[in-house]
JSON list of C-alpha atoms in Angstrom, two decimals:
[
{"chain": "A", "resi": 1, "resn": "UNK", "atom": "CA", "xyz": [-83.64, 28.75, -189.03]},
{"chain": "A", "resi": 2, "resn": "UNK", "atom": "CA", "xyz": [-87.07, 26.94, -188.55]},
{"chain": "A", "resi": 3, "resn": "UNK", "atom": "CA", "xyz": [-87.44, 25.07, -185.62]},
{"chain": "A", "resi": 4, "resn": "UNK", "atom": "CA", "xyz": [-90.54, 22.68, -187.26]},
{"chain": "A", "resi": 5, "resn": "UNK", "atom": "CA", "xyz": [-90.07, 22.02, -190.75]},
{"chain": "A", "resi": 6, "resn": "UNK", "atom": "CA", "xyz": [-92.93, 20.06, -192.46]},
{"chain": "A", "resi": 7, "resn": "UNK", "atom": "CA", "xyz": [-91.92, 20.00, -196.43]},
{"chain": "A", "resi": 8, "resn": "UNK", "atom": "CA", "xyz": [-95.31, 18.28, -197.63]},
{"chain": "A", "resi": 9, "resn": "UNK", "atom": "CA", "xyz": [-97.83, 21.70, -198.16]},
{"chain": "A", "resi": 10, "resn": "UNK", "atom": "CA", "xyz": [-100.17, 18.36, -199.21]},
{"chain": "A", "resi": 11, "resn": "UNK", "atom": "CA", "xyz": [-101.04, 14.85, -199.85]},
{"chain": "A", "resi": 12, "resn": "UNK", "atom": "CA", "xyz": [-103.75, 12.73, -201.37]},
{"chain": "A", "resi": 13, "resn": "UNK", "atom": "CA", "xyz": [-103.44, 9.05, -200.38]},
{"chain": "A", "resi": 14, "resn": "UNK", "atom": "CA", "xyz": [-106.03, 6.35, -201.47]},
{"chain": "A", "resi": 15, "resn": "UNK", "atom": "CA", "xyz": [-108.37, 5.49, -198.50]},
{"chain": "A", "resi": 16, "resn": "UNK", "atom": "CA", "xyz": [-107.28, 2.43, -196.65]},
{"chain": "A", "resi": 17, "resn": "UNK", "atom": "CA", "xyz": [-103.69, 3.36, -197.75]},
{"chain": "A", "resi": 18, "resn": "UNK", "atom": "CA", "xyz": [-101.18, 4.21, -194.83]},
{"chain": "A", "resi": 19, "resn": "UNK", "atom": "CA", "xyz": [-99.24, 7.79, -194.79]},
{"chain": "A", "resi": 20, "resn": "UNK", "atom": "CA", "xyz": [-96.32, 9.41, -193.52]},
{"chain": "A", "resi": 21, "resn": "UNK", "atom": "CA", "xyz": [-96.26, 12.98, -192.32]},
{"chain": "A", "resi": 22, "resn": "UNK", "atom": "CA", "xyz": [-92.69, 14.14, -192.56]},
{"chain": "A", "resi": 23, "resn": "UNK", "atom": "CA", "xyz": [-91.65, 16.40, -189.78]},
{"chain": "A", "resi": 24, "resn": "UNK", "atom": "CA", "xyz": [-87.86, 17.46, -189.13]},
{"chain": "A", "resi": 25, "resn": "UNK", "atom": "CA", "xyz": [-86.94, 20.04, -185.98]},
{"chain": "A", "resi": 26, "resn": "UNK", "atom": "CA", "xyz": [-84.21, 21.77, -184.57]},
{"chain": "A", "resi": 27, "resn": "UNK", "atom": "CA", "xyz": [-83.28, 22.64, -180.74]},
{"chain": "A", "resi": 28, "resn": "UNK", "atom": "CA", "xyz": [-80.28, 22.25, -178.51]},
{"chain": "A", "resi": 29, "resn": "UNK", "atom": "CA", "xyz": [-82.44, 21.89, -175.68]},
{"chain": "A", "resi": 30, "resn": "UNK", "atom": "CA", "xyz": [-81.79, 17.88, -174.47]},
{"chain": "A", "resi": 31, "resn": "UNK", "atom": "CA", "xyz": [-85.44, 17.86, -173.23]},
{"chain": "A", "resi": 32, "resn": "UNK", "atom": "CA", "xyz": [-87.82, 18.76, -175.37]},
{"chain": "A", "resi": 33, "resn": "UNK", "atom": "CA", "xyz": [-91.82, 17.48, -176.56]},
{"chain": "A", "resi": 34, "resn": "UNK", "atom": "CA", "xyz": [-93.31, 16.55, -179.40]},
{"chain": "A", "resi": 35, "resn": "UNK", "atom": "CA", "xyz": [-96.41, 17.00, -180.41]},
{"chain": "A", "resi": 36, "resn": "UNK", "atom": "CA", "xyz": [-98.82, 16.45, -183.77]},
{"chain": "A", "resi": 37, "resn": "UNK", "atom": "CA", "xyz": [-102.10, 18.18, -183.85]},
{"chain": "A", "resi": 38, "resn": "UNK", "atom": "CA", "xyz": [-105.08, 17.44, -186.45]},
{"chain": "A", "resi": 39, "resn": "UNK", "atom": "CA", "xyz": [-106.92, 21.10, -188.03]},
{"chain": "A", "resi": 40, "resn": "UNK", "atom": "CA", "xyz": [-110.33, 19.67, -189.69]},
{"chain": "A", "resi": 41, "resn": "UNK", "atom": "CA", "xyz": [-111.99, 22.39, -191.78]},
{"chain": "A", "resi": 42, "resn": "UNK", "atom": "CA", "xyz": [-113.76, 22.95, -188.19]},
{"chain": "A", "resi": 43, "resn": "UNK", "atom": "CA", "xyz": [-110.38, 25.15, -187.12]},
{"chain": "A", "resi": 44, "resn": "UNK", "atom": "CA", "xyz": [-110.45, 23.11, -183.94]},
{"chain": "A", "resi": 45, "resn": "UNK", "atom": "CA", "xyz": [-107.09, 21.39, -182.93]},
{"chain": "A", "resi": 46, "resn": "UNK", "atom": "CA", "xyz": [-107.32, 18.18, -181.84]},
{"chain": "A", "resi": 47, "resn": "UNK", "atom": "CA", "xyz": [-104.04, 16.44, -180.34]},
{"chain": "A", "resi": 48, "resn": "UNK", "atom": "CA", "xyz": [-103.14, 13.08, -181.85]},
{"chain": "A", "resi": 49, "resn": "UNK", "atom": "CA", "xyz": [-100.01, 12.01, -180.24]},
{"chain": "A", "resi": 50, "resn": "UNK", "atom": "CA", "xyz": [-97.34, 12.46, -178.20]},
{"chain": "A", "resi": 51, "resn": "UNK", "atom": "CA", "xyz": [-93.19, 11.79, -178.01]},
{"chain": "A", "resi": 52, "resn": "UNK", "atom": "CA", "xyz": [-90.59, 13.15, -175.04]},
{"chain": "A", "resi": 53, "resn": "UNK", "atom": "CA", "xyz": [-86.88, 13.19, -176.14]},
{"chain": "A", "resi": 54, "resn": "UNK", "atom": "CA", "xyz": [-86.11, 10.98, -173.14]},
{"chain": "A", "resi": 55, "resn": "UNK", "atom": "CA", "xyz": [-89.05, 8.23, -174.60]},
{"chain": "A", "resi": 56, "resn": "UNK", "atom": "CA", "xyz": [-87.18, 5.11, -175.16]},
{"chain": "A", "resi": 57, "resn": "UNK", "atom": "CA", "xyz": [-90.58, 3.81, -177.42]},
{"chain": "A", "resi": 58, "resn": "UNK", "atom": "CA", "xyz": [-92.11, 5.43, -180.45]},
{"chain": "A", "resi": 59, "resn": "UNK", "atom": "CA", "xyz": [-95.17, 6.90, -179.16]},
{"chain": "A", "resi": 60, "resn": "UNK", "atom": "CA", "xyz": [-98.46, 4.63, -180.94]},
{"chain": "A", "resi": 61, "resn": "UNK", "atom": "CA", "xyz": [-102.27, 6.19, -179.80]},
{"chain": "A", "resi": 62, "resn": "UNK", "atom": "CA", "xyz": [-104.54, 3.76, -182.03]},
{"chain": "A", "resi": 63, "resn": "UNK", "atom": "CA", "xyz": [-104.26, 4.56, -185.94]},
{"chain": "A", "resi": 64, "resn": "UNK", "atom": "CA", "xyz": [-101.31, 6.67, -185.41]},
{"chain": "A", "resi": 65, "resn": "UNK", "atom": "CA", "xyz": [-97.88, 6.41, -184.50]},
{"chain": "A", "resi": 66, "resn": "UNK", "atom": "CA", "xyz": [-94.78, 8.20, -184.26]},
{"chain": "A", "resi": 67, "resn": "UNK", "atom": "CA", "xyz": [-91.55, 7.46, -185.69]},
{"chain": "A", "resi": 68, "resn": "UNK", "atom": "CA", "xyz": [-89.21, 9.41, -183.78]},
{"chain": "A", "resi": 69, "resn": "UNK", "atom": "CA", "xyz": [-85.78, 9.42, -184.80]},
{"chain": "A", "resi": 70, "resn": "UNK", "atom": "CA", "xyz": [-83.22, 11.39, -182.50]},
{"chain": "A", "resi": 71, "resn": "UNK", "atom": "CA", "xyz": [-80.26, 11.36, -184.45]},
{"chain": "A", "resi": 72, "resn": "UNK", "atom": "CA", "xyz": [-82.34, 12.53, -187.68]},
{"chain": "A", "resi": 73, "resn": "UNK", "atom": "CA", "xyz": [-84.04, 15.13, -185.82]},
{"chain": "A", "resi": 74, "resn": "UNK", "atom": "CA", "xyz": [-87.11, 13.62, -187.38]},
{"chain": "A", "resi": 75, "resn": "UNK", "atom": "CA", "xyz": [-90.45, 13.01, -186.06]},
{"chain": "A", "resi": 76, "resn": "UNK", "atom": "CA", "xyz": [-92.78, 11.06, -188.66]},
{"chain": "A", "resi": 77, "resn": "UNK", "atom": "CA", "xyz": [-96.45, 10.79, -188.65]},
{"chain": "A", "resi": 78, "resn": "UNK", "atom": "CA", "xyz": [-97.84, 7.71, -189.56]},
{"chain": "A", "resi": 79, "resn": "UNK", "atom": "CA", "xyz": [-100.95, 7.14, -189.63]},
{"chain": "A", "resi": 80, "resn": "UNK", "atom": "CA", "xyz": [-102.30, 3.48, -190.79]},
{"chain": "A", "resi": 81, "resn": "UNK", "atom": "CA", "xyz": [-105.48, 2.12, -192.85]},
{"chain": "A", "resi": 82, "resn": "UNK", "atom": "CA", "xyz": [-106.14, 5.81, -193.76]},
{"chain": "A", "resi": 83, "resn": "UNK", "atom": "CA", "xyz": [-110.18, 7.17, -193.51]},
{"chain": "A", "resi": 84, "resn": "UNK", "atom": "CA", "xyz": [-111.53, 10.07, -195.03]},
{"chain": "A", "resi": 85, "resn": "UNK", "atom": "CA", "xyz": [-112.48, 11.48, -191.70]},
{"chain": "A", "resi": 86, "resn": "UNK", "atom": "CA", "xyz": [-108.52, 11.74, -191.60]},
{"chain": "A", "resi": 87, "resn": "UNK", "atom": "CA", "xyz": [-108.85, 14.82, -194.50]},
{"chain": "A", "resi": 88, "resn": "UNK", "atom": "CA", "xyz": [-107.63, 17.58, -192.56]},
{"chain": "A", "resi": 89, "resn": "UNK", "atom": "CA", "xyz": [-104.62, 19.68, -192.16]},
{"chain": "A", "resi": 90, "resn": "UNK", "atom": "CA", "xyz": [-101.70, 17.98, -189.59]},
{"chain": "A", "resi": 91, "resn": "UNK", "atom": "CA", "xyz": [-99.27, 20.14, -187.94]},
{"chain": "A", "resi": 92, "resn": "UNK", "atom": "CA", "xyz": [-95.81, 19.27, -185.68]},
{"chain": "A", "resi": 93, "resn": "UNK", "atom": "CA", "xyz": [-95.29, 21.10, -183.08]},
{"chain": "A", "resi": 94, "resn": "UNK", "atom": "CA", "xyz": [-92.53, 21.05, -180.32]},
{"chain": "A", "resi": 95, "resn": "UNK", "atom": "CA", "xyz": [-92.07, 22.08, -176.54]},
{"chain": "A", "resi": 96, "resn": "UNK", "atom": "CA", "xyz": [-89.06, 23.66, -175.38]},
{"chain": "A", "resi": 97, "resn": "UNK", "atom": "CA", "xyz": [-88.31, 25.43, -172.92]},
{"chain": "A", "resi": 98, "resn": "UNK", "atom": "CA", "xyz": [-88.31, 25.77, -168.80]},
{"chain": "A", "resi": 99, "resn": "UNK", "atom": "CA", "xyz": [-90.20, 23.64, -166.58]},
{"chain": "A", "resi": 100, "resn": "UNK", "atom": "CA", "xyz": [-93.73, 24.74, -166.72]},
{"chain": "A", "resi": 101, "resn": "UNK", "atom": "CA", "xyz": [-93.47, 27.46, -169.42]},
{"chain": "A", "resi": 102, "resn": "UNK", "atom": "CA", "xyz": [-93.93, 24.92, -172.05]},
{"chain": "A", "resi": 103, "resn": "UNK", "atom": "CA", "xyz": [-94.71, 27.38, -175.62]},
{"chain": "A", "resi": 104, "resn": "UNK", "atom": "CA", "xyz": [-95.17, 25.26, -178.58]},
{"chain": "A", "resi": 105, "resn": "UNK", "atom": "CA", "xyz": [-93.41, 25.80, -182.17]},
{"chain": "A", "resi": 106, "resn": "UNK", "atom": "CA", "xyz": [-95.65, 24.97, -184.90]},
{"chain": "A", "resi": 107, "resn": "UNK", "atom": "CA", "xyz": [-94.59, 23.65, -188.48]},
{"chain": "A", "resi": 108, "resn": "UNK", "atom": "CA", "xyz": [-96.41, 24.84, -191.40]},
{"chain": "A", "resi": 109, "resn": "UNK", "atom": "CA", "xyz": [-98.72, 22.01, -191.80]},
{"chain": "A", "resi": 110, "resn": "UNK", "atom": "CA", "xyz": [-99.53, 19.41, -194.42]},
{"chain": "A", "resi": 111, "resn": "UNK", "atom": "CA", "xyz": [-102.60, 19.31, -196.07]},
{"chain": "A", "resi": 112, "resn": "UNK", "atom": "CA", "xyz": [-103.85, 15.62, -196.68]},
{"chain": "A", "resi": 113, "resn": "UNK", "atom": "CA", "xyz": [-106.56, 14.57, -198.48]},
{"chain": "A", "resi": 114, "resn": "UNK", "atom": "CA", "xyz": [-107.87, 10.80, -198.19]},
{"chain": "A", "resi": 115, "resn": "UNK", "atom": "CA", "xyz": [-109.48, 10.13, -201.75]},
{"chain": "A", "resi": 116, "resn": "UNK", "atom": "CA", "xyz": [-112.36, 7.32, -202.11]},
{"chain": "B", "resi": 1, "resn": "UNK", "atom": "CA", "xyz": [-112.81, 14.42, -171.13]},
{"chain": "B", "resi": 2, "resn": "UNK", "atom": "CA", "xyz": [-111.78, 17.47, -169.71]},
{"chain": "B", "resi": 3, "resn": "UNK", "atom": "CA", "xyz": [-112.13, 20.41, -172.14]},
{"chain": "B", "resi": 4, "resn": "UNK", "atom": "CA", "xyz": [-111.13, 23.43, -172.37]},
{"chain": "B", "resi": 5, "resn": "UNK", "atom": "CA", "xyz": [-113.85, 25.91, -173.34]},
{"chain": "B", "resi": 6, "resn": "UNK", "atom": "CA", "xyz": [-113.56, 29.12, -175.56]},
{"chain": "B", "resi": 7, "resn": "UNK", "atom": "CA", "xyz": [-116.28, 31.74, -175.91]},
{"chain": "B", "resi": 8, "resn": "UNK", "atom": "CA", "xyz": [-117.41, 33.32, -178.44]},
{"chain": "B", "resi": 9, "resn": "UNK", "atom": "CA", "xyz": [-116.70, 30.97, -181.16]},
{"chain": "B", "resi": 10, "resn": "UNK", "atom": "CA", "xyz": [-116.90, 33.69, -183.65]},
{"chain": "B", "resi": 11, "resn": "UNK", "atom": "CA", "xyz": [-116.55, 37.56, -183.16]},
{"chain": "B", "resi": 12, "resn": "UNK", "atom": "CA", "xyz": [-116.43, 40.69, -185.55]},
{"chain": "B", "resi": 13, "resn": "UNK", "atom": "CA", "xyz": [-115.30, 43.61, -184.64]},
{"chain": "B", "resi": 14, "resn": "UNK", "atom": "CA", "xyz": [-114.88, 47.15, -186.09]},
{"chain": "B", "resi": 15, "resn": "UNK", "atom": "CA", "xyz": [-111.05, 48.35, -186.12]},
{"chain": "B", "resi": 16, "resn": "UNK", "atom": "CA", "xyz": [-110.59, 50.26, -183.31]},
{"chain": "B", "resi": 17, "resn": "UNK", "atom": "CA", "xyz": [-112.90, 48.46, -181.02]},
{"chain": "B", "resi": 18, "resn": "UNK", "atom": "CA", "xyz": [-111.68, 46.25, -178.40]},
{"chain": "B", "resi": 19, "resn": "UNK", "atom": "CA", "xyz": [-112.28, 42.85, -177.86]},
{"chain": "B", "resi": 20, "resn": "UNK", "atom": "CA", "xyz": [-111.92, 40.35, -174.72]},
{"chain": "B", "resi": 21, "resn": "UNK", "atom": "CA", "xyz": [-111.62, 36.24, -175.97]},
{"chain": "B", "resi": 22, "resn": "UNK", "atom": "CA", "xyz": [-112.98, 34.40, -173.30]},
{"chain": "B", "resi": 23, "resn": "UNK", "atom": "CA", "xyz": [-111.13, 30.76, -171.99]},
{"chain": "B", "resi": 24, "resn": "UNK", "atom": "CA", "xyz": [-112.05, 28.13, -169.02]},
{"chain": "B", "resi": 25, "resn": "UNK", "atom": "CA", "xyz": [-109.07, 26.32, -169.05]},
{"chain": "B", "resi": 26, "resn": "UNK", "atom": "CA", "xyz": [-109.25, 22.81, -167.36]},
{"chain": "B", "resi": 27, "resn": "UNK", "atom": "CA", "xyz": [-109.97, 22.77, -163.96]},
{"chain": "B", "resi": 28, "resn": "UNK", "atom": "CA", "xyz": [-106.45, 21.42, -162.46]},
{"chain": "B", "resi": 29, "resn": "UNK", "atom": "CA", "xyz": [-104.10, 23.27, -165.11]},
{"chain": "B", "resi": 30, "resn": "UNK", "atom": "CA", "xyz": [-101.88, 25.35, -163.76]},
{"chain": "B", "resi": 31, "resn": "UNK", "atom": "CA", "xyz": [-100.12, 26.98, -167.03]},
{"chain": "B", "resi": 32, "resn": "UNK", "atom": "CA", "xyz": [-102.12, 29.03, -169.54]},
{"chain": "B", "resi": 33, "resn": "UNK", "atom": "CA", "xyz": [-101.46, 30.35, -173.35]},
{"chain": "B", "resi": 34, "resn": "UNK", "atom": "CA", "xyz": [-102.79, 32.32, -175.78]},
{"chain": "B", "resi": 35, "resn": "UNK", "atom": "CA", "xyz": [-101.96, 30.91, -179.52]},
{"chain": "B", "resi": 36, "resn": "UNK", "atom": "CA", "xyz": [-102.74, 32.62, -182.68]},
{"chain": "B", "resi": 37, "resn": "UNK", "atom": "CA", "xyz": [-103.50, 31.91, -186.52]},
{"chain": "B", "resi": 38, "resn": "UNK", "atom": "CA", "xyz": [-103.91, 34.00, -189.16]},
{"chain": "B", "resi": 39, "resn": "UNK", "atom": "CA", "xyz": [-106.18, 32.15, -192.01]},
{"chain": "B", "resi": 40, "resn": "UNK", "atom": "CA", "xyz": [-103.99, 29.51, -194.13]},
{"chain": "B", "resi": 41, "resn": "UNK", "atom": "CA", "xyz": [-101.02, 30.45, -191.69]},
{"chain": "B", "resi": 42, "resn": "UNK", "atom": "CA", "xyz": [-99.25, 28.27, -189.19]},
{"chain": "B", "resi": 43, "resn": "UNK", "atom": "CA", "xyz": [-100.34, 28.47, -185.77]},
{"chain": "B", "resi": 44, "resn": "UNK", "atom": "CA", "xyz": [-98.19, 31.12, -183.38]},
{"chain": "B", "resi": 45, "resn": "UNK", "atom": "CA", "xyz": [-97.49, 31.33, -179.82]},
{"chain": "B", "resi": 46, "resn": "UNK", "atom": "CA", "xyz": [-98.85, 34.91, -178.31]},
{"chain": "B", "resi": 47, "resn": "UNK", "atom": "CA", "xyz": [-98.35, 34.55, -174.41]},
{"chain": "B", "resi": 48, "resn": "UNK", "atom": "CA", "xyz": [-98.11, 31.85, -171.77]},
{"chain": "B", "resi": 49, "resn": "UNK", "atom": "CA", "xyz": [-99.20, 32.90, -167.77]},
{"chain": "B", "resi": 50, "resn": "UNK", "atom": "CA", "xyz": [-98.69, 30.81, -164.72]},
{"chain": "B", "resi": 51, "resn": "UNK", "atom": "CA", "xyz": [-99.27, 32.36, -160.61]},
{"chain": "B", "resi": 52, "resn": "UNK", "atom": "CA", "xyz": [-101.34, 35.25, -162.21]},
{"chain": "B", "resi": 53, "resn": "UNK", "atom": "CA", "xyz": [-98.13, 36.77, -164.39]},
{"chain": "B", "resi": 54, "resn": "UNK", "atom": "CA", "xyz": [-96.90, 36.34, -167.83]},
{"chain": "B", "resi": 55, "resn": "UNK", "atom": "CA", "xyz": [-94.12, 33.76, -168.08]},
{"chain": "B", "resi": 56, "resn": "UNK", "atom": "CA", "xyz": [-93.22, 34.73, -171.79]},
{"chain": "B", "resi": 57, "resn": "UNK", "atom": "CA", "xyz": [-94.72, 36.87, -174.51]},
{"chain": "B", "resi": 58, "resn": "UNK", "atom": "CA", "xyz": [-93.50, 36.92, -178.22]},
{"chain": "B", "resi": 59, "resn": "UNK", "atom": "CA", "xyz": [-93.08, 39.57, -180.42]},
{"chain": "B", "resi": 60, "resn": "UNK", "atom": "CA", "xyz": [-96.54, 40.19, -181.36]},
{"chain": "B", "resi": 61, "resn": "UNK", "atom": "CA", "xyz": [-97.86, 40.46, -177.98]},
{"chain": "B", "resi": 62, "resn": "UNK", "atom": "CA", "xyz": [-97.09, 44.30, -177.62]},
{"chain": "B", "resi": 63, "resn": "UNK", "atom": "CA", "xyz": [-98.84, 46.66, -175.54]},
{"chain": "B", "resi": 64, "resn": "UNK", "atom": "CA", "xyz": [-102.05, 46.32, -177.70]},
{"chain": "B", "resi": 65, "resn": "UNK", "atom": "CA", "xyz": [-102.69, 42.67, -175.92]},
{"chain": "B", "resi": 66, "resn": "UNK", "atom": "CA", "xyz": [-103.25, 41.98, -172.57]},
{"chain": "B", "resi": 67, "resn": "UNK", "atom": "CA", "xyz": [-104.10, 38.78, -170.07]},
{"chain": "B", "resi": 68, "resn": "UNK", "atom": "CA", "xyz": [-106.30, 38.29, -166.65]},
{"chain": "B", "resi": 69, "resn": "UNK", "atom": "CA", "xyz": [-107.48, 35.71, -164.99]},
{"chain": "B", "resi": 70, "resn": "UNK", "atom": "CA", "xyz": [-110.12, 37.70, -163.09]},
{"chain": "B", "resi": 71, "resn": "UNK", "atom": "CA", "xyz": [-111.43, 34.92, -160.98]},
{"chain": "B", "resi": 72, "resn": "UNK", "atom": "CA", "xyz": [-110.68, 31.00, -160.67]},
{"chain": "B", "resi": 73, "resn": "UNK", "atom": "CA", "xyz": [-111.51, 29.75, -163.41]},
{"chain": "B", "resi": 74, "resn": "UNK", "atom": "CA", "xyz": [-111.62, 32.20, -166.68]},
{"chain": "B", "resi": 75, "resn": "UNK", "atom": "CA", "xyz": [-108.53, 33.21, -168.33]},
{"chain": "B", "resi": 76, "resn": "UNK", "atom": "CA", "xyz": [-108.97, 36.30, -170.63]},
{"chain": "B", "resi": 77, "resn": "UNK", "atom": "CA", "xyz": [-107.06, 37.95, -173.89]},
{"chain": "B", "resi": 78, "resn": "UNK", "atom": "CA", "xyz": [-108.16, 41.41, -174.45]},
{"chain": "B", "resi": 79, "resn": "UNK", "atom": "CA", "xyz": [-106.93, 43.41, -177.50]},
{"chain": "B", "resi": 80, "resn": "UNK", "atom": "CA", "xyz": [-107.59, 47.01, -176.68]},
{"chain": "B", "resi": 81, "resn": "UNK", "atom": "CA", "xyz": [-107.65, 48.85, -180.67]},
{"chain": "B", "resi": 82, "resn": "UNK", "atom": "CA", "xyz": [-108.08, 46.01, -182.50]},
{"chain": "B", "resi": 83, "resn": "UNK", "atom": "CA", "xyz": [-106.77, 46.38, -186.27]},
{"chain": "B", "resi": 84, "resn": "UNK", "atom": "CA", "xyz": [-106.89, 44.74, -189.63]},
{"chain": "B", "resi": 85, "resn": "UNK", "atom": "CA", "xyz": [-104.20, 42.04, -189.13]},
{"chain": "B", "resi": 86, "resn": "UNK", "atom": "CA", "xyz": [-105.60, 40.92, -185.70]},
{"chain": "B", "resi": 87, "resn": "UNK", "atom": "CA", "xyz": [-108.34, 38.79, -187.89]},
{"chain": "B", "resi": 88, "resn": "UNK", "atom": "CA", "xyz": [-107.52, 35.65, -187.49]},
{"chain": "B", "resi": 89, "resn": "UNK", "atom": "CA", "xyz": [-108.27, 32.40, -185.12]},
{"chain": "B", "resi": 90, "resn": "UNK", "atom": "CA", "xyz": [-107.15, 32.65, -181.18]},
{"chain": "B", "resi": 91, "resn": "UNK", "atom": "CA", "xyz": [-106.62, 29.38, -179.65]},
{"chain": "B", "resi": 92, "resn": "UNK", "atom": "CA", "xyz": [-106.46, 29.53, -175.44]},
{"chain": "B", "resi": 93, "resn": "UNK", "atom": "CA", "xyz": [-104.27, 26.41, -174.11]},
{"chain": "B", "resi": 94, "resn": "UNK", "atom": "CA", "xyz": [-103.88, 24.93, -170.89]},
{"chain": "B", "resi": 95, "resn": "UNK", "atom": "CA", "xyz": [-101.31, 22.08, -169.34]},
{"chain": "B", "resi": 96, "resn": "UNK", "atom": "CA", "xyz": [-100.89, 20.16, -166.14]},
{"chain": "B", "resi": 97, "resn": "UNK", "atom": "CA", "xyz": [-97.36, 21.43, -164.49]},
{"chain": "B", "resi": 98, "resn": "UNK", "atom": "CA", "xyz": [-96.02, 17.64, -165.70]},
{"chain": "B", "resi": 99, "resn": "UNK", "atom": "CA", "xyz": [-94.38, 18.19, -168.97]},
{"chain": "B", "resi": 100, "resn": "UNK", "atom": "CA", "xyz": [-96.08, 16.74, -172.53]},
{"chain": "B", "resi": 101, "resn": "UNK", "atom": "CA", "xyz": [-99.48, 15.10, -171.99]},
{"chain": "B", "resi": 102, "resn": "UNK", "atom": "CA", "xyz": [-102.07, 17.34, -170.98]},
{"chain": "B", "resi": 103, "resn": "UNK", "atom": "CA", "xyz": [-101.19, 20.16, -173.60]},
{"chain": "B", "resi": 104, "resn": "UNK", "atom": "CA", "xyz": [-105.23, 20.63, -174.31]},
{"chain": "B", "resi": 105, "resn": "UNK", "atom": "CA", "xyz": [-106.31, 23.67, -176.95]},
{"chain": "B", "resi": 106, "resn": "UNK", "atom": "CA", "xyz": [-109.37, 24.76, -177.15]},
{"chain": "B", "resi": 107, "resn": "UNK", "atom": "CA", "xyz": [-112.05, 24.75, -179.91]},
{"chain": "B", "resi": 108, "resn": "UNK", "atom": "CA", "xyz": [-110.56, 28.47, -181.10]},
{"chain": "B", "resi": 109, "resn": "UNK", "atom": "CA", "xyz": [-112.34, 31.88, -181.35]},
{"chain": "B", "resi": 110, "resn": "UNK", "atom": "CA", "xyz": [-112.16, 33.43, -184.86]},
{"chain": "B", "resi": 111, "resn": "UNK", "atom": "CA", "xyz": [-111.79, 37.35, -184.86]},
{"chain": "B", "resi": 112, "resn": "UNK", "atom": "CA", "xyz": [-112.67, 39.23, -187.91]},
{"chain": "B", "resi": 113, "resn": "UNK", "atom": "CA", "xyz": [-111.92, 42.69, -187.68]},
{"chain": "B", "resi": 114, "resn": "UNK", "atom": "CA", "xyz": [-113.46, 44.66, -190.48]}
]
C-alpha cells in the first residue's frame, strides 16, 4: 500500500485563486512528520511547511497552510491568493521512523499550473 | 539561511565509470541522506548516515553505492559502475537531531549516464 498518496497528477487554478493540494498517508507509527516540498522546473526542492502528529494547530508559514486532519489521514495543502511563481510541481512527504533516522516517503506529486 | 550545498550541479558519465556526488551538509546537522529521482518520477530515499555509519539503506542502495564522510564537513555518494538507470537527480539531505524542522535538501546533482 502507498504510504503518500497525492491523486491530483495536475491542476490549473486562475491566479489570485486559492488551491488545495490533496494529500492522504498511511502509518501506524503514533509519531510521525509531515512535510510538503515545492519542485520548480529548477529540480531544486524547496520546503514549504511543516505538521508533527502531536501539533495541536494546523501548521500556516505565510501563503500556505496545512490542513491536517488525523482521523482522515489527510494532510491538505492550501495555498492562498495563488501567483504564478507558485507553477511548480508539490510533493507530500512523511517522516517515520526512529529518533534521528528520520527517511522521508514521498507522494507522487501534483503538477499545478497558475494561469494569468 | 543555512544551506546545504551540492557539487557538481550537473554530471555525465559513461556507463561503467564511477562517479562521487559531492554534499556540505549544514554545519550543526548531525543526520545525513542521500535521496534519489529518476526524471518525471517521485523522489526516493537511497541511504541515511549518522556517527560515520549507515542507519538505513533501501533496496536500491546495493553494493554498487557507497557513503563517506571523509572529513568534517563533506558527505559523499559514490556509485562505483555506474549504469543506464542511475541517470537521474541525487538530492543530499541533512537534519538537526530534533525531529521535523530542519529537514534541509539540497539544490540536487543531476547524473546522466550515457
Amino acid at each position: 500500500a502507498q504510504k503518500i498518496t497525492q491523486t491530483q497528477p495536475g491542476m490549473f487554478v486562475q491566479e489570485k485563486e486559492a488551491v488545495t493540494l490533496d494529500c492522504t498517508y498511511d502509518t501506524s507509527d503514533p509519531s510521525y512528520g509531515l512535510f510538503w516540498y515545492k519542485q520548480p522546473s529548477s529540480g531544486e526542492m524547496i520546503f514549504l511547511i511543516y505538521q508533527g502528529s502531536y501539533d495541536q494547530q494546523n501548521a500556516t508559514e505565510g501563503r500556505y497552510s496545512l490542513n491536517f486532519q488525523k482521523a482522515r489521514k489527510s494532510a491538505n495543502l492550501v495555498i492562498s491568493a495563488s501567483q504564478l511563481g507558485d507553477s511548480a510541481m508539490y510533493f507530500c512527504a512523511m517522516r517515520e521512523g526512529n529518533f534521528g533516522n528520520e527517511k522521508l516517503t514521498f507522494g507522487t506529486g501534483t503538477r499545478l499550473t497558475i494561469i494569468p | 539561511e543555512p544551506e546545504v550545498t551540492q557539487t557538481p550541479s550537473h554530471q555525465v558519465t559513461q556507463m561503467g565509470q564511477e562517479v562521487i556526488l559531492r554534499c556540505v551538509p549544514i554545519s550543526n546537522h548531525l543526520y545525513f541522506y542521500w535521496y534519489r529521482q529518476i526524471l518525471g518520477q517521485k523522489v526516493e530515499f537511497l541511504v541515511s548516515f549518522y556517527n560515520n555509519e549507515i542507519s538505513e539503506k533501501s533496496e536500491i542502495f546495493d553494493d554498487q553505492f557507497s557513503v563517506e564522510r571523509p572529513d568534517g564537513s563533506n558527505f559523499t555518494l559514490k556509485i562505483r559502475s555506474t549504469k543506464l538507470e542511475d541517470s537521474a537527480m541525487y538530492f543530499c539531505a541533512s537534519t538537526q537531531s530534533d525531529r521535523g524542522y530542519g529537514y534541509t535538501f539540497g539544490s540536487g546533482t543531476r547524473l546522466t549516464v550515457v
